[in-house]
Amino acid sequence: MWCVPRPRPLGLNNVPDYGKLPLSFEANQGQTDGKVKFLAHGQGYSLFLTPAEAVIASPKTTEQRMKFRGANPAPEIAGVDEQSGKSSYFVGNDPKKWHSNVPTYAKVRYKNIYSGIDLVYYGNQRQLESDFVVAPGADPRRPDRPARPCARASKATDTPART
């Protein structure tokens, strides 16, 4: 006699590793506001990356905006690590407004957001992360902050230590 397990109802709560899936950043090819260069969708929110800011929008909370004072107002923004999956938007009856085979990326890099400093966004479905990447010889002190020692990273937890 064969025993077949009863199928579980589909839903994100039944997929324990859903939150560990990487974010997928889509190049904006007209599927949203023209100021947006890349966008991502997570569980219950959308992320919009423009040259001047990152915007997190959720129907459950107020819109959150992240800007970097003194940053390059027009950094070069590019997708990094193109993924095999593509996104498509077929909204409405007008095929001219449809967007198919939109490339997706694991990361988005803002080149020279500060002189010699790049900003890289990445993450998973529950957590957006970013790194500042300092080029060799570049000054890691941001121009909008007074000169002071940089925060140290703890090797055990990889979180900034207070200075």
XYZ file of C-alpha atoms in Angstrom:
163
model
C 0.000 0.000 0.000
C 1.276 3.427 -0.983
C 0.959 6.300 1.430
C 0.730 9.732 -0.178
C 1.062 12.725 2.133
C -1.776 15.210 2.056
C -0.735 18.347 0.132
C -0.272 21.461 2.222
C -2.019 24.642 1.141
C 0.250 26.957 -0.799
C 1.285 30.232 0.784
C 4.392 32.086 1.878
C 3.900 31.058 5.510
C 4.261 27.409 4.475
C 7.628 28.006 2.866
C 10.031 28.346 5.803
C 12.986 29.479 3.698
C 11.090 32.146 1.715
C 12.675 34.963 3.735
C 16.130 33.632 2.862
C 15.544 33.983 -0.892
C 17.682 36.775 -2.341
C 16.118 40.026 -3.448
C 15.805 40.313 -7.176
C 16.362 43.827 -8.505
C 14.608 44.639 -11.776
C 15.860 47.214 -14.251
C 13.139 49.822 -14.792
C 12.062 49.575 -18.409
C 8.911 51.631 -17.996
C 7.039 49.473 -15.495
C 7.183 52.286 -12.875
C 8.027 55.993 -12.527
C 10.841 57.142 -14.811
C 12.984 58.428 -11.901
C 13.339 54.846 -10.663
C 16.364 52.999 -12.076
C 15.847 49.665 -10.275
C 13.063 48.157 -8.179
C 12.569 45.091 -6.015
C 9.557 43.446 -4.414
C 9.697 41.724 -1.052
C 7.060 40.195 1.188
C 4.717 43.146 1.814
C 6.868 45.933 0.394
C 8.429 47.388 -2.740
C 11.820 49.062 -3.028
C 12.505 51.816 -5.556
C 16.081 52.949 -6.239
C 16.526 56.393 -7.807
C 19.751 58.378 -8.312
C 19.005 60.445 -5.192
C 17.357 57.988 -2.794
C 16.055 54.546 -1.890
C 12.304 54.409 -1.193
C 10.591 51.560 0.648
C 6.826 51.505 0.133
C 4.409 49.267 1.977
C 0.633 49.409 2.234
C 0.957 48.723 5.983
C 3.391 51.521 6.901
C 4.359 54.995 5.789
C 6.811 55.362 2.940
C 10.441 55.337 4.085
C 13.089 57.337 2.209
C 16.851 57.031 2.532
C 19.034 59.825 1.170
C 22.780 60.327 1.494
C 23.780 63.908 2.305
C 26.518 65.330 0.150
C 26.321 62.396 -2.288
C 26.804 62.555 -6.040
C 23.371 63.661 -7.382
C 23.777 61.590 -10.558
C 25.794 58.446 -9.819
C 26.150 55.716 -12.419
C 23.709 52.990 -11.338
C 24.051 49.447 -12.645
C 22.763 45.964 -11.945
C 25.352 43.437 -10.771
C 25.212 39.647 -11.146
C 22.404 39.257 -13.676
C 20.069 36.435 -12.693
C 18.574 33.869 -15.039
C 15.001 34.846 -14.121
C 13.177 37.631 -15.938
C 10.120 39.673 -14.950
C 7.150 40.498 -17.144
C 4.282 42.958 -16.745
C 1.137 42.428 -18.815
C -1.230 45.064 -17.475
C -4.193 46.251 -19.484
C -5.124 45.553 -23.092
C -2.472 47.676 -24.825
C 0.555 45.540 -25.781
C 2.619 48.748 -26.155
C 2.398 49.167 -22.374
C 3.471 45.605 -21.606
C 7.001 44.874 -20.424
C 8.462 41.419 -20.870
C 11.833 39.791 -20.259
C 12.900 42.530 -17.847
C 16.398 41.621 -16.588
C 16.888 40.954 -12.876
C 20.030 41.311 -10.772
C 21.276 40.120 -7.375
C 22.753 43.547 -6.536
C 22.651 47.190 -7.580
C 25.793 49.344 -7.519
C 25.874 53.145 -7.259
C 29.304 54.035 -8.685
C 31.052 56.966 -6.983
C 28.163 57.918 -4.717
C 30.989 59.726 -2.934
C 34.416 60.288 -4.488
C 36.055 56.854 -4.660
C 33.180 55.224 -2.769
C 30.528 52.964 -4.294
C 27.267 51.894 -2.642
C 25.989 48.348 -3.241
C 22.452 47.215 -2.365
C 21.539 43.536 -1.916
C 19.586 41.399 0.528
C 16.862 38.830 0.956
C 13.068 38.983 1.094
C 13.053 40.285 4.655
C 16.202 42.382 4.840
C 17.725 45.051 2.611
C 21.460 45.435 3.069
C 24.009 47.867 1.694
C 27.770 48.163 1.678
C 30.020 51.111 1.024
C 32.957 49.935 -1.094
C 35.993 52.202 -0.714
C 38.487 52.226 -3.585
C 42.209 51.914 -2.711
C 43.580 55.361 -1.868
C 40.134 56.944 -1.450
C 39.249 58.808 1.731
C 36.627 56.753 3.616
C 35.375 59.835 5.490
C 32.197 61.136 3.929
C 32.381 64.830 3.002
C 29.196 65.686 4.919
C 30.597 64.470 8.256
C 33.323 66.035 10.394
C 36.623 64.170 10.406
C 36.693 61.452 13.066
C 37.813 57.817 13.290
C 35.786 55.352 11.243
C 33.656 52.810 13.085
C 35.415 49.513 13.641
C 33.736 46.261 12.652
C 33.578 43.499 15.197
C 34.950 40.284 13.693
C 32.589 38.133 15.736
C 29.360 39.832 14.719
C 30.407 42.019 11.784
C 28.472 44.906 13.308
C 29.915 48.387 13.802
C 31.427 49.089 17.176
C 30.854 52.481 18.763
C 33.811 54.857 18.676
